[in-house]
Amino acid sequence: MRSKSDRQVVSRLVLLVLVLFSLAASSAYAQATAPTVESRLAALEAKANAAPGIDSGDNAWLLVSSALVLMMSAPGLILFYGGLVRQKNVLGTMMHSLVLMGLVSVLWVVFGYSMAFGDGNAFCGNPFQHFMLRGVGVDPNPDYGATVPAQSLCCSR
């Protein structure tokens, strides 16, 4: 039977061998797979020069955050303005808020998107360029959202 000191010596030797083996293996792996500076620079230039496409993560985040804002805004405005009036006028005030949100949404589709994102001067865009969302499709707008479709950008505003 081994003594306690013999077992400690053996365990320390085994630990030392494992550490040396892992160091040798990691240095051999690092030498075998280390890319050169030129290859790293070429990969970086290729990535920078590549045309950005639609990023599904950006699009998903934009649509989810748009849905959350819509679910927050409608009840928030309705309850806020409903709380400012007497009890007998609450329903009428709530309906005013709901109808006006619908009207503003229709105005956005008809003229608003075009005036915000259409070609024009520094103040506003051409209101007939994207009239009724004409020409707004799945292609990204490189000036405003190069990685999301223009339709998603329209919904988020």
PDB file of C-alpha atoms in Angstrom:
ATOM      1  CA  MET A   1       0.000   0.000   0.000  1.00  0.00           C
ATOM      2  CA  ARG A   2       1.260   3.417  -0.962  1.00  0.00           C
ATOM      3  CA  SER A   3       1.695   6.155   1.520  1.00  0.00           C
ATOM      4  CA  LYS A   4      -0.022   9.500   1.292  1.00  0.00           C
ATOM      5  CA  SER A   5       3.137  11.274   0.101  1.00  0.00           C
ATOM      6  CA  ASP A   6       3.628   8.700  -2.706  1.00  0.00           C
ATOM      7  CA  ARG A   7       0.091   9.305  -3.939  1.00  0.00           C
ATOM      8  CA  GLN A   8       0.656  13.075  -3.888  1.00  0.00           C
ATOM      9  CA  VAL A   9       3.855  12.721  -5.917  1.00  0.00           C
ATOM     10  CA  VAL A  10       2.141  10.495  -8.484  1.00  0.00           C
ATOM     11  CA  SER A  11      -0.851  12.825  -8.769  1.00  0.00           C
ATOM     12  CA  ARG A  12       1.450  15.832  -9.235  1.00  0.00           C
ATOM     13  CA  LEU A  13       3.404  14.009 -11.935  1.00  0.00           C
ATOM     14  CA  VAL A  14       0.203  13.080 -13.761  1.00  0.00           C
ATOM     15  CA  LEU A  15      -0.994  16.678 -13.521  1.00  0.00           C
ATOM     16  CA  LEU A  16       2.355  17.959 -14.842  1.00  0.00           C
ATOM     17  CA  VAL A  17       2.245  15.554 -17.783  1.00  0.00           C
ATOM     18  CA  LEU A  18      -1.324  16.642 -18.632  1.00  0.00           C
ATOM     19  CA  VAL A  19      -0.388  20.349 -18.505  1.00  0.00           C
ATOM     20  CA  LEU A  20       2.680  19.795 -20.712  1.00  0.00           C
ATOM     21  CA  PHE A  21       0.656  17.739 -23.172  1.00  0.00           C
ATOM     22  CA  SER A  22      -2.081  20.397 -23.402  1.00  0.00           C
ATOM     23  CA  LEU A  23       0.514  23.165 -23.925  1.00  0.00           C
ATOM     24  CA  ALA A  24       2.224  21.192 -26.689  1.00  0.00           C
ATOM     25  CA  ALA A  25      -1.055  20.428 -28.389  1.00  0.00           C
ATOM     26  CA  SER A  26      -2.293  24.033 -28.225  1.00  0.00           C
ATOM     27  CA  SER A  27       0.962  25.468 -29.587  1.00  0.00           C
ATOM     28  CA  ALA A  28       0.947  22.927 -32.433  1.00  0.00           C
ATOM     29  CA  TYR A  29      -2.675  23.830 -33.235  1.00  0.00           C
ATOM     30  CA  ALA A  30      -1.927  27.550 -33.136  1.00  0.00           C
ATOM     31  CA  GLN A  31       1.021  27.160 -35.506  1.00  0.00           C
ATOM     32  CA  ALA A  32      -0.963  25.006 -37.932  1.00  0.00           C
ATOM     33  CA  THR A  33      -4.023  27.300 -38.201  1.00  0.00           C
ATOM     34  CA  ALA A  34      -2.623  30.817 -37.776  1.00  0.00           C
ATOM     35  CA  PRO A  35      -3.732  32.898 -40.807  1.00  0.00           C
ATOM     36  CA  THR A  36      -1.301  35.276 -42.380  1.00  0.00           C
ATOM     37  CA  VAL A  37      -1.765  39.030 -42.242  1.00  0.00           C
ATOM     38  CA  GLU A  38      -2.312  39.145 -46.004  1.00  0.00           C
ATOM     39  CA  SER A  39      -5.099  36.554 -45.895  1.00  0.00           C
ATOM     40  CA  ARG A  40      -6.802  38.342 -43.001  1.00  0.00           C
ATOM     41  CA  LEU A  41      -6.569  41.683 -44.834  1.00  0.00           C
ATOM     42  CA  ALA A  42      -7.957  40.155 -48.050  1.00  0.00           C
ATOM     43  CA  ALA A  43     -10.903  38.663 -46.160  1.00  0.00           C
ATOM     44  CA  LEU A  44     -11.606  42.010 -44.497  1.00  0.00           C
ATOM     45  CA  GLU A  45     -11.508  43.875 -47.825  1.00  0.00           C
ATOM     46  CA  ALA A  46     -13.823  41.322 -49.438  1.00  0.00           C
ATOM     47  CA  LYS A  47     -16.305  41.711 -46.602  1.00  0.00           C
ATOM     48  CA  ALA A  48     -16.153  45.523 -46.761  1.00  0.00           C
ATOM     49  CA  ASN A  49     -16.647  45.581 -50.541  1.00  0.00           C
ATOM     50  CA  ALA A  50     -19.507  43.077 -50.550  1.00  0.00           C
ATOM     51  CA  ALA A  51     -22.936  44.561 -51.188  1.00  0.00           C
ATOM     52  CA  PRO A  52     -25.059  44.363 -48.055  1.00  0.00           C
ATOM     53  CA  GLY A  53     -28.123  42.213 -48.454  1.00  0.00           C
ATOM     54  CA  ILE A  54     -31.201  41.684 -46.362  1.00  0.00           C
ATOM     55  CA  ASP A  55     -30.262  40.633 -42.855  1.00  0.00           C
ATOM     56  CA  SER A  56     -32.954  38.428 -41.343  1.00  0.00           C
ATOM     57  CA  GLY A  57     -31.939  39.401 -37.804  1.00  0.00           C
ATOM     58  CA  ASP A  58     -32.269  43.128 -38.514  1.00  0.00           C
ATOM     59  CA  ASN A  59     -35.601  42.570 -40.236  1.00  0.00           C
ATOM     60  CA  ALA A  60     -36.968  40.417 -37.416  1.00  0.00           C
ATOM     61  CA  TRP A  61     -35.912  42.950 -34.783  1.00  0.00           C
ATOM     62  CA  LEU A  62     -37.477  45.812 -36.736  1.00  0.00           C
ATOM     63  CA  LEU A  63     -40.795  43.993 -37.120  1.00  0.00           C
ATOM     64  CA  VAL A  64     -40.932  42.802 -33.500  1.00  0.00           C
ATOM     65  CA  SER A  65     -40.131  46.246 -32.143  1.00  0.00           C
ATOM     66  CA  SER A  66     -42.753  47.767 -34.465  1.00  0.00           C
ATOM     67  CA  ALA A  67     -45.367  45.350 -33.137  1.00  0.00           C
ATOM     68  CA  LEU A  68     -44.389  46.144 -29.550  1.00  0.00           C
ATOM     69  CA  VAL A  69     -44.662  49.893 -30.170  1.00  0.00           C
ATOM     70  CA  LEU A  70     -48.089  49.418 -31.757  1.00  0.00           C
ATOM     71  CA  MET A  71     -49.296  47.297 -28.839  1.00  0.00           C
ATOM     72  CA  MET A  72     -47.982  49.932 -26.437  1.00  0.00           C
ATOM     73  CA  SER A  73     -49.175  53.062 -28.250  1.00  0.00           C
ATOM     74  CA  ALA A  74     -52.829  52.274 -28.915  1.00  0.00           C
ATOM     75  CA  PRO A  75     -53.829  51.288 -25.368  1.00  0.00           C
ATOM     76  CA  GLY A  76     -51.511  53.905 -23.891  1.00  0.00           C
ATOM     77  CA  LEU A  77     -53.039  56.790 -25.825  1.00  0.00           C
ATOM     78  CA  ILE A  78     -56.565  55.510 -25.360  1.00  0.00           C
ATOM     79  CA  LEU A  79     -56.201  55.101 -21.609  1.00  0.00           C
ATOM     80  CA  PHE A  80     -54.300  58.369 -21.203  1.00  0.00           C
ATOM     81  CA  TYR A  81     -56.888  60.509 -22.975  1.00  0.00           C
ATOM     82  CA  GLY A  82     -59.708  58.494 -21.434  1.00  0.00           C
ATOM     83  CA  GLY A  83     -58.348  59.374 -18.003  1.00  0.00           C
ATOM     84  CA  LEU A  84     -58.426  63.094 -18.729  1.00  0.00           C
ATOM     85  CA  VAL A  85     -62.214  63.329 -19.131  1.00  0.00           C
ATOM     86  CA  ARG A  86     -65.245  62.672 -16.969  1.00  0.00           C
ATOM     87  CA  GLN A  87     -66.634  59.166 -16.712  1.00  0.00           C
ATOM     88  CA  LYS A  88     -69.510  59.738 -19.131  1.00  0.00           C
ATOM     89  CA  ASN A  89     -67.109  60.881 -21.915  1.00  0.00           C
ATOM     90  CA  VAL A  90     -64.504  58.103 -21.630  1.00  0.00           C
ATOM     91  CA  LEU A  91     -65.878  55.897 -24.417  1.00  0.00           C
ATOM     92  CA  GLY A  92     -66.141  58.789 -26.874  1.00  0.00           C
ATOM     93  CA  THR A  93     -62.582  59.903 -26.136  1.00  0.00           C
ATOM     94  CA  MET A  94     -61.301  56.356 -26.536  1.00  0.00           C
ATOM     95  CA  MET A  95     -63.002  56.043 -29.910  1.00  0.00           C
ATOM     96  CA  HIS A  96     -61.568  59.406 -31.013  1.00  0.00           C
ATOM     97  CA  SER A  97     -58.060  58.139 -30.252  1.00  0.00           C
ATOM     98  CA  LEU A  98     -58.631  54.841 -32.062  1.00  0.00           C
ATOM     99  CA  VAL A  99     -60.183  56.451 -35.156  1.00  0.00           C
ATOM    100  CA  LEU A 100     -57.425  59.069 -35.365  1.00  0.00           C
ATOM    101  CA  MET A 101     -54.725  56.386 -35.148  1.00  0.00           C
ATOM    102  CA  GLY A 102     -56.395  54.626 -38.094  1.00  0.00           C
ATOM    103  CA  LEU A 103     -56.651  57.882 -40.055  1.00  0.00           C
ATOM    104  CA  VAL A 104     -52.994  58.719 -39.478  1.00  0.00           C
ATOM    105  CA  SER A 105     -52.033  55.197 -40.604  1.00  0.00           C
ATOM    106  CA  VAL A 106     -53.950  55.664 -43.867  1.00  0.00           C
ATOM    107  CA  LEU A 107     -52.346  59.078 -44.409  1.00  0.00           C
ATOM    108  CA  TRP A 108     -48.930  57.517 -43.851  1.00  0.00           C
ATOM    109  CA  VAL A 109     -49.590  54.919 -46.559  1.00  0.00           C
ATOM    110  CA  VAL A 110     -50.984  57.464 -49.026  1.00  0.00           C
ATOM    111  CA  PHE A 111     -48.582  60.408 -48.639  1.00  0.00           C
ATOM    112  CA  GLY A 112     -46.437  60.190 -45.510  1.00  0.00           C
ATOM    113  CA  TYR A 113     -43.911  57.559 -46.544  1.00  0.00           C
ATOM    114  CA  SER A 114     -43.313  59.327 -49.827  1.00  0.00           C
ATOM    115  CA  MET A 115     -42.837  62.702 -48.165  1.00  0.00           C
ATOM    116  CA  ALA A 116     -40.440  61.218 -45.616  1.00  0.00           C
ATOM    117  CA  PHE A 117     -38.360  58.948 -47.864  1.00  0.00           C
ATOM    118  CA  GLY A 118     -38.985  60.177 -51.423  1.00  0.00           C
ATOM    119  CA  ASP A 119     -36.584  62.226 -53.493  1.00  0.00           C
ATOM    120  CA  GLY A 120     -37.043  65.937 -53.017  1.00  0.00           C
ATOM    121  CA  ASN A 121     -35.469  68.844 -51.233  1.00  0.00           C
ATOM    122  CA  ALA A 122     -34.025  69.032 -47.727  1.00  0.00           C
ATOM    123  CA  PHE A 123     -37.429  69.761 -46.207  1.00  0.00           C
ATOM    124  CA  CYS A 124     -39.696  67.051 -47.681  1.00  0.00           C
ATOM    125  CA  GLY A 125     -39.802  64.506 -50.461  1.00  0.00           C
ATOM    126  CA  ASN A 126     -41.966  64.224 -53.532  1.00  0.00           C
ATOM    127  CA  PRO A 127     -45.439  63.188 -52.256  1.00  0.00           C
ATOM    128  CA  PHE A 128     -46.201  61.291 -55.473  1.00  0.00           C
ATOM    129  CA  GLN A 129     -43.014  59.231 -55.783  1.00  0.00           C
ATOM    130  CA  HIS A 130     -44.269  56.467 -53.488  1.00  0.00           C
ATOM    131  CA  PHE A 131     -47.977  57.380 -53.659  1.00  0.00           C
ATOM    132  CA  MET A 132     -49.947  54.509 -52.085  1.00  0.00           C
ATOM    133  CA  LEU A 133     -46.575  52.760 -51.487  1.00  0.00           C
ATOM    134  CA  ARG A 134     -45.911  52.424 -55.229  1.00  0.00           C
ATOM    135  CA  GLY A 135     -42.415  51.069 -55.749  1.00  0.00           C
ATOM    136  CA  VAL A 136     -41.963  50.068 -52.102  1.00  0.00           C
ATOM    137  CA  GLY A 137     -41.023  46.403 -52.167  1.00  0.00           C
ATOM    138  CA  VAL A 138     -38.659  43.876 -50.706  1.00  0.00           C
ATOM    139  CA  ASP A 139     -35.542  45.604 -52.013  1.00  0.00           C
ATOM    140  CA  PRO A 140     -33.680  47.523 -49.298  1.00  0.00           C
ATOM    141  CA  ASN A 141     -33.308  51.280 -49.482  1.00  0.00           C
ATOM    142  CA  PRO A 142     -29.526  51.810 -49.246  1.00  0.00           C
ATOM    143  CA  ASP A 143     -29.927  55.354 -47.904  1.00  0.00           C
ATOM    144  CA  TYR A 144     -32.168  54.551 -44.927  1.00  0.00           C
ATOM    145  CA  GLY A 145     -31.995  50.835 -44.218  1.00  0.00           C
ATOM    146  CA  ALA A 146     -29.508  48.837 -46.247  1.00  0.00           C
ATOM    147  CA  THR A 147     -30.226  45.537 -44.495  1.00  0.00           C
ATOM    148  CA  VAL A 148     -34.033  45.589 -44.200  1.00  0.00           C
ATOM    149  CA  PRO A 149     -36.724  45.557 -46.899  1.00  0.00           C
ATOM    150  CA  ALA A 150     -38.378  48.889 -47.643  1.00  0.00           C
ATOM    151  CA  GLN A 151     -41.757  47.361 -46.680  1.00  0.00           C
ATOM    152  CA  SER A 152     -40.482  46.604 -43.181  1.00  0.00           C
ATOM    153  CA  LEU A 153     -39.046  50.107 -42.919  1.00  0.00           C
ATOM    154  CA  CYS A 154     -42.452  51.506 -43.901  1.00  0.00           C
ATOM    155  CA  CYS A 155     -44.228  49.445 -41.240  1.00  0.00           C
ATOM    156  CA  SER A 156     -41.798  50.498 -38.534  1.00  0.00           C
ATOM    157  CA  ARG A 157     -42.458  54.189 -39.016  1.00  0.00           C
TER     158      ARG A 157
END
